[in-house]
Coordinates of C-alpha atoms in Angstrom, one line a residue:
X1 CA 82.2 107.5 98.0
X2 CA 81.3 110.9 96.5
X3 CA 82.2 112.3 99.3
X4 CA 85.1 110.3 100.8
X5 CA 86.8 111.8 97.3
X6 CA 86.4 115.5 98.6
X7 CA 88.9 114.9 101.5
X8 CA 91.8 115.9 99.5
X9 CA 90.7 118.8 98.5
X10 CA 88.7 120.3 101.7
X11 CA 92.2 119.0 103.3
X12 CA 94.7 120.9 101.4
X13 CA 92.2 123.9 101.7
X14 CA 92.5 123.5 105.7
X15 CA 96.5 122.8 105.7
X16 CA 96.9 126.1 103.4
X17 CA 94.9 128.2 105.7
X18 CA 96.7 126.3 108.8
X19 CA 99.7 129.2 110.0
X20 CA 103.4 127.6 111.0
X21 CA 102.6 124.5 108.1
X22 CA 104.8 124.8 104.9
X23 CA 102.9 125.1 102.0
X24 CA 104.5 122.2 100.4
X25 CA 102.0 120.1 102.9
X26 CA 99.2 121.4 101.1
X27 CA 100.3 120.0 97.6
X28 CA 100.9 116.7 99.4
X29 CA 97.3 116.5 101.2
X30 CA 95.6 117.7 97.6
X31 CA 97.8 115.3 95.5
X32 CA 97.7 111.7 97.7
X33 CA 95.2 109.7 95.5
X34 CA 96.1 111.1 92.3
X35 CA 97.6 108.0 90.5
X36 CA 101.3 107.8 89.1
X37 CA 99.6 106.9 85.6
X38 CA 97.2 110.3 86.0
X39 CA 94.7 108.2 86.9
X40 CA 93.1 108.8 90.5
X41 CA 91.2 111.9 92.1
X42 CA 91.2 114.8 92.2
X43 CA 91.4 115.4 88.5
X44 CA 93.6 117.8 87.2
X45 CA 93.2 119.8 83.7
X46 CA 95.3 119.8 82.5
X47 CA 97.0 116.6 83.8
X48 CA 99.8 117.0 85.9
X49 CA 102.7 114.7 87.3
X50 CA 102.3 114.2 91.5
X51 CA 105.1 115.9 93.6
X52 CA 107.4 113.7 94.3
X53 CA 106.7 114.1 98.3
X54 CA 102.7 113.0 97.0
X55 CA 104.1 110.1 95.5
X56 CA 106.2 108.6 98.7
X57 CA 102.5 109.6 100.6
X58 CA 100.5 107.7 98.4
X59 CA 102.1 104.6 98.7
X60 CA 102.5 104.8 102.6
X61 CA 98.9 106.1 102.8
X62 CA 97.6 103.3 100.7
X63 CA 99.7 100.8 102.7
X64 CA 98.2 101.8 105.8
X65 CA 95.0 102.1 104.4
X66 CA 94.9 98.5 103.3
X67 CA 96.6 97.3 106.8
X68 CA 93.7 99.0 109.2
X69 CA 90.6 98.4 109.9
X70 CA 88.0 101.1 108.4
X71 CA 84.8 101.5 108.7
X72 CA 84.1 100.3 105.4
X73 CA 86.8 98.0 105.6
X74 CA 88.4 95.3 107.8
X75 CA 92.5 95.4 108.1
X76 CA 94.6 93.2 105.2
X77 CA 97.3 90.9 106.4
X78 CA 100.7 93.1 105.3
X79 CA 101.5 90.3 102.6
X80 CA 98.7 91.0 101.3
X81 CA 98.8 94.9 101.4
X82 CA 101.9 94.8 99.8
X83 CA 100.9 92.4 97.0
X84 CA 98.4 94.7 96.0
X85 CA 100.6 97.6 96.3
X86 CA 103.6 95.8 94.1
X87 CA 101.1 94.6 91.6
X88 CA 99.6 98.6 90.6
X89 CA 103.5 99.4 90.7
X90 CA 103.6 101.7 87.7
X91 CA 100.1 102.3 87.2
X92 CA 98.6 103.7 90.7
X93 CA 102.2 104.1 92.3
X94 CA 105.7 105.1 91.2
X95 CA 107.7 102.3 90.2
X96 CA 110.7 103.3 91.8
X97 CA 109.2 104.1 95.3
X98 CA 107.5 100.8 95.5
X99 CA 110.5 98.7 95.4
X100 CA 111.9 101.2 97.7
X101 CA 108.9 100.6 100.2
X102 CA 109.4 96.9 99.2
X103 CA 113.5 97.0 100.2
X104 CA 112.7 99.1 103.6
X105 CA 109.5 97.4 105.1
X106 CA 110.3 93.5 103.2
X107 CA 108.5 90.8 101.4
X108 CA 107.0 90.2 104.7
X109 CA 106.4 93.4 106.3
X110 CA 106.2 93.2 110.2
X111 CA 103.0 92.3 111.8
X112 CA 103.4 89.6 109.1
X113 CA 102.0 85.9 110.6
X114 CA 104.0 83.0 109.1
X115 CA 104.2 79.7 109.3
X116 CA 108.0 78.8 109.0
X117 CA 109.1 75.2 107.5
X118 CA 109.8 73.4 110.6
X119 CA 106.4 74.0 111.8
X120 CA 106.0 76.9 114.3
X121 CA 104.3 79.8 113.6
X122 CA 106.0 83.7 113.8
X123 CA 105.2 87.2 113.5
X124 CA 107.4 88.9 111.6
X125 CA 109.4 92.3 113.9
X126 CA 111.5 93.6 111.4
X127 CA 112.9 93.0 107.5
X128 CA 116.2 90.6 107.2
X129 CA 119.1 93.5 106.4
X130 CA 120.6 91.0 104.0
X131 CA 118.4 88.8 102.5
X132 CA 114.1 90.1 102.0
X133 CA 113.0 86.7 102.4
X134 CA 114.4 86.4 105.7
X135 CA 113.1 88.2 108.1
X136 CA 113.5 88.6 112.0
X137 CA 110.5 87.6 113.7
X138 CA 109.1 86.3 117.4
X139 CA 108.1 83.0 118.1
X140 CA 105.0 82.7 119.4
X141 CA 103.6 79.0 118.8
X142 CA 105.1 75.4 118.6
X143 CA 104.3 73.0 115.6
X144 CA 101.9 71.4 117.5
X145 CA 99.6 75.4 117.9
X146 CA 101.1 75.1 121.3
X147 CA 101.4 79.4 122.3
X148 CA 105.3 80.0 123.7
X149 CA 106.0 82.1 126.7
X150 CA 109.6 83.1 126.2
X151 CA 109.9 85.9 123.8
X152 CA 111.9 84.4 121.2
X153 CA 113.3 86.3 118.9
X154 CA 115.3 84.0 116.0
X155 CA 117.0 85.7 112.8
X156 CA 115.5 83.5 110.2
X157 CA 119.0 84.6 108.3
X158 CA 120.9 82.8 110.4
X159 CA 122.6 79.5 109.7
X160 CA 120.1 76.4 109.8
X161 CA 117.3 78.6 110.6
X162 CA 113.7 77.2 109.1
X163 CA 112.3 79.6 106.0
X164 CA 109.2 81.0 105.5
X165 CA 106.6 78.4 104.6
X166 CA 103.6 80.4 103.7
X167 CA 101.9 83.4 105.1
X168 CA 98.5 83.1 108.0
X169 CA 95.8 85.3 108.0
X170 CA 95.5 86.5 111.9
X171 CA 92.0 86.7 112.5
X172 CA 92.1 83.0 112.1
X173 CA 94.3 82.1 115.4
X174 CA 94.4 82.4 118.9
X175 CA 96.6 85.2 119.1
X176 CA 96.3 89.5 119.0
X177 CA 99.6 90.4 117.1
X178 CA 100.1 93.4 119.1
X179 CA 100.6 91.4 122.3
X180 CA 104.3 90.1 120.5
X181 CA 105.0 93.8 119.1

C-alpha cells in the first residue's frame, strides 16, 4: 500500500519530463488522490486546495476504480460505485462535481443490472435525459430468468413503462454484461 501511494508522485515526475504534454497534466497526475477535505495523499505542507481539473479526475478515477476488477480488488456493481462516491461527497470529492457526475452518468449508471417491476431483468445503456430514475436500458431476461434474443431496447420514461425495482449484482446471473453493451 506503501507503495501503491508513490504512483502520483513518480507519475507526475514522468508526465513533467514527458515533451509535447502540457504541464497542467502533471498537477493533475500528482493531485488525483488528494481529498476535497485535504485529506488523501500525497500530503502537501502546507495544505493546498486540488486543481479543479484534479478534482473532476478524482471522481472519474475513483469511479472507475471501484467499477474494475483489480488485482487487489474485484469490480463493484455501478450502483454501488456511485453510492460510495455520493456518500464521501464533500469530504473525499467536490460536492459540486459529484452531483454533476451523478446528473451525467444517473442513479443507475450503465452497465447497471436491474430488476424492473413487472419482473424482467435489464441492463441499464444510458441515463433517462428527463427523469434519473428512469433510465434506457436492454432487455435481456423475461420474469420467469428466461434470456431474450431480440435486442430490446425500452425507454423506461416512456408511458406505462415498468420502474426500477431494485438493483442485481452480475456475478450472480447467467449473463456477461458486455455481451448487451
Amino acid at each position: 500500500w506503501e507503495s501503491m501511494r508513490t504512483h502520483p508522485v513518480s507519475g507526475a515526475r514522468i508526465v513533467s519530463h514527458t515533451q509535447r504534454v502540457d504541464r497542467s497534466a502533471a498537477v493533475i497526475v500528482l493531485e488525483h488522490h488528494m481529498a476535497f477535505d485535504g485529506a488523501g495523499y500525497p500530503e502537501r505542507t502546507p495544505p493546498k486546495r486540488q486543481h479543479v481539473m484534479s478534482r473532476i479526475v478524482a471522481v472519474a478515477d475513483a469511479y472507475d476504480a471501484m467499477t474494475s476488477r483489480r488485482s487487489y480488488s474485484g469490480a463493484r456493481p455501478p450502483v454501488d460505485a456511485m453510492r460510495r462516491i455520493v456518500s464521501r461527497s464533500g469530504t473525499a470529492f467536490d460536492p459540486v462535481l459529484v452531483r454533476l457526475f451523478v446528473e451525467m452518468l444517473g442513479v443507475y449508471p450503465p452497465r447497471s443490472v436491474v430488476r424492473l417491476t413487472d419482473g424482467r431483468t435489464a441492463i441499464v445503456v444510458r441515463p433517462g435525459e428527463a427523469e434519473p430514475l428512469r433510465p434506457v436500458v436492454r432487455l435481456v431476461a423475461e420474469s420467469d430468468g428466461t434470456l431474450m434474443e431480440a435486442d430490446a431496447l425500452l425507454d423506461l420514461a416512456a408511458a406505462g413503462a415498468p420502474a426500477i425495482a431494485r438493483h442485481l449484482q452480475p456475478a450472480g446471473l447467467n449473463i456477461d454484461v458486455d455481451d448487451y453493451l
